[in-house]
mmCIF file of C-alpha atoms in Angstrom:
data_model
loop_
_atom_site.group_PDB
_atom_site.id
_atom_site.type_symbol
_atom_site.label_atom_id
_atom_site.label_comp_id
_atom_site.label_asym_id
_atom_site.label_seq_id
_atom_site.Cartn_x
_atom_site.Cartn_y
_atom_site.Cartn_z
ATOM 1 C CA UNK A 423 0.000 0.000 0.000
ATOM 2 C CA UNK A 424 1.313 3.371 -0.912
ATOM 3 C CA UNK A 425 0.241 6.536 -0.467
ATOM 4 C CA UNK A 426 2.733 8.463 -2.743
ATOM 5 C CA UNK A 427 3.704 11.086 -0.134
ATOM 6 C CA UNK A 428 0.319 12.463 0.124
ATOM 7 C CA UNK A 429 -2.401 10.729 2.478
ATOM 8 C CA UNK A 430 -4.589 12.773 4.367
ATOM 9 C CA UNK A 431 -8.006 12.678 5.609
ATOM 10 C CA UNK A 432 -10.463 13.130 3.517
ATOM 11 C CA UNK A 433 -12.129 16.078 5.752
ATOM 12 C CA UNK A 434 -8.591 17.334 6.176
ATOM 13 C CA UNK A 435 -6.874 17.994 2.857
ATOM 14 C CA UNK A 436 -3.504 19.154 2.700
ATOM 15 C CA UNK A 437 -2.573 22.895 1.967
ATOM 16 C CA UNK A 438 0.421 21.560 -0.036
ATOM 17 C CA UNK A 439 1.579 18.329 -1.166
ATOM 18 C CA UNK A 440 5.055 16.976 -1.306
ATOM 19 C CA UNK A 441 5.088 15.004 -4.430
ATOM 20 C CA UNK A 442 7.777 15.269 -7.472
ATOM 21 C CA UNK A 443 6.428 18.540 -10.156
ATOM 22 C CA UNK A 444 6.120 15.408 -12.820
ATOM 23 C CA UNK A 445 4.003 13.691 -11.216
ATOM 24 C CA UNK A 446 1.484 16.228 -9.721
ATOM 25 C CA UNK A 447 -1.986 15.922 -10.805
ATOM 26 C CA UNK A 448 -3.434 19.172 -12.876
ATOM 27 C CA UNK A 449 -5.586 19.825 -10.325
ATOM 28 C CA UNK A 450 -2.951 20.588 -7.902
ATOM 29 C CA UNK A 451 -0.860 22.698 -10.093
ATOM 30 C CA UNK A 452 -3.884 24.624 -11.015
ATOM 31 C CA UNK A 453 -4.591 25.411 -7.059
ATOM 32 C CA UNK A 454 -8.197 23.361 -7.227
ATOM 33 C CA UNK A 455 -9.031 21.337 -3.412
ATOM 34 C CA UNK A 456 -6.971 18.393 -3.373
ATOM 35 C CA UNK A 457 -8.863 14.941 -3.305
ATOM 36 C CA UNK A 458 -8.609 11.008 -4.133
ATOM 37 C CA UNK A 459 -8.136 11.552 -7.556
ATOM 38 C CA UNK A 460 -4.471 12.479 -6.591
ATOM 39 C CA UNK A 461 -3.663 9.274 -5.638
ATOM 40 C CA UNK A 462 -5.609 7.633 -8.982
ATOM 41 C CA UNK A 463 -3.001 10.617 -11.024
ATOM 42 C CA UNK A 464 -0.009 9.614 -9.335
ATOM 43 C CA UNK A 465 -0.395 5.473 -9.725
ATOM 44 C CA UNK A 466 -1.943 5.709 -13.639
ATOM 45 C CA UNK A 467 1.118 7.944 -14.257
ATOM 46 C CA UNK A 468 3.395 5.410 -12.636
ATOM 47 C CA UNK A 469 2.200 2.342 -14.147
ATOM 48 C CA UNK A 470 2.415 3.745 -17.565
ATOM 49 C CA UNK A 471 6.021 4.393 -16.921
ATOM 50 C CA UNK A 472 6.986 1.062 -15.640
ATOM 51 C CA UNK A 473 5.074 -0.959 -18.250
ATOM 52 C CA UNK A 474 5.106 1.578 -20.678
ATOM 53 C CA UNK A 475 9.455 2.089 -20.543
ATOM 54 C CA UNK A 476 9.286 5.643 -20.979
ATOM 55 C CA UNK A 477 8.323 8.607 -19.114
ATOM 56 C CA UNK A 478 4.875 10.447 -19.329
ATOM 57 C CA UNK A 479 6.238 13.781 -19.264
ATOM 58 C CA UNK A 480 10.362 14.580 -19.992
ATOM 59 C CA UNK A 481 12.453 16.129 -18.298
ATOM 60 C CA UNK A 482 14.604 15.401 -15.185
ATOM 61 C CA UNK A 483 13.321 18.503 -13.029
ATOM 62 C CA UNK A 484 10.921 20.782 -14.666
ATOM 63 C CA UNK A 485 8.845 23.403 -13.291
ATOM 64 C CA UNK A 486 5.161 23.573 -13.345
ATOM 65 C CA UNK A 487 4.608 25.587 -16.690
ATOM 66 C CA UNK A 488 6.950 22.679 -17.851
ATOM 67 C CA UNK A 489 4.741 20.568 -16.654
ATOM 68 C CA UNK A 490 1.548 21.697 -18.075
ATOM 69 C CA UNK A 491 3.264 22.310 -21.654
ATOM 70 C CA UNK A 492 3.539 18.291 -21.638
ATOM 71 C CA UNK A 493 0.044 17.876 -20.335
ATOM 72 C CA UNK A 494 -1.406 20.013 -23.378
ATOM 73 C CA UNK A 495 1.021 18.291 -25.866
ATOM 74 C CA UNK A 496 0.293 14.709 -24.611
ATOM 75 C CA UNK A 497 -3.532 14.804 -23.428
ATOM 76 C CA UNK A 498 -4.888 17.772 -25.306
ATOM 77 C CA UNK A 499 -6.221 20.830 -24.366
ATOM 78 C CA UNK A 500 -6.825 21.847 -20.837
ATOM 79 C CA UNK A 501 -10.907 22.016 -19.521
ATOM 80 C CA UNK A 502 -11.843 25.889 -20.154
ATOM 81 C CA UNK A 503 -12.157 26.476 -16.704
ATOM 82 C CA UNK A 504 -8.603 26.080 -16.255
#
């Protein structure tokens, strides 16, 4: 079991989150409440890179507009309310 540096409570999410910029969820880079859906991020991300033999998103330390150029240019365009 794993909680990828982030388990809280669900009536007690974090202000911040200590997790590597490449593999924060959108939601957290775009300041939206923090939920489950971090963890569900964080493992699909990581399973893709195991099986998958390549990274999601380059780069060895990237920033978080670095981050969200990769998003675009690998899942499309971000929701409008973004």
């Amino acid at each position: 079991i794993s909680d990828f540096g982030g388990a809280f409570f669900k009536n007690e999410p974090p202000k911040e989150v200590h997790t590597s910029t490449l593999l924060l969820p959108s939601v957290y880079i775009f300041y939206k409440p923090i939920n489950q859906a971090v963890d569900v991020w964080t493992l699909g991300h990581l399973l893709y890179e195991t099986f998958g033999q390549s990274r999601f998103f380059g780069g060895f330390y990237p920033d978080q507009n670095d981050t969200v150029n990769e998003m675009i240019s690998t899942l499309g365009p971000l929701p409008d309310h973004w």
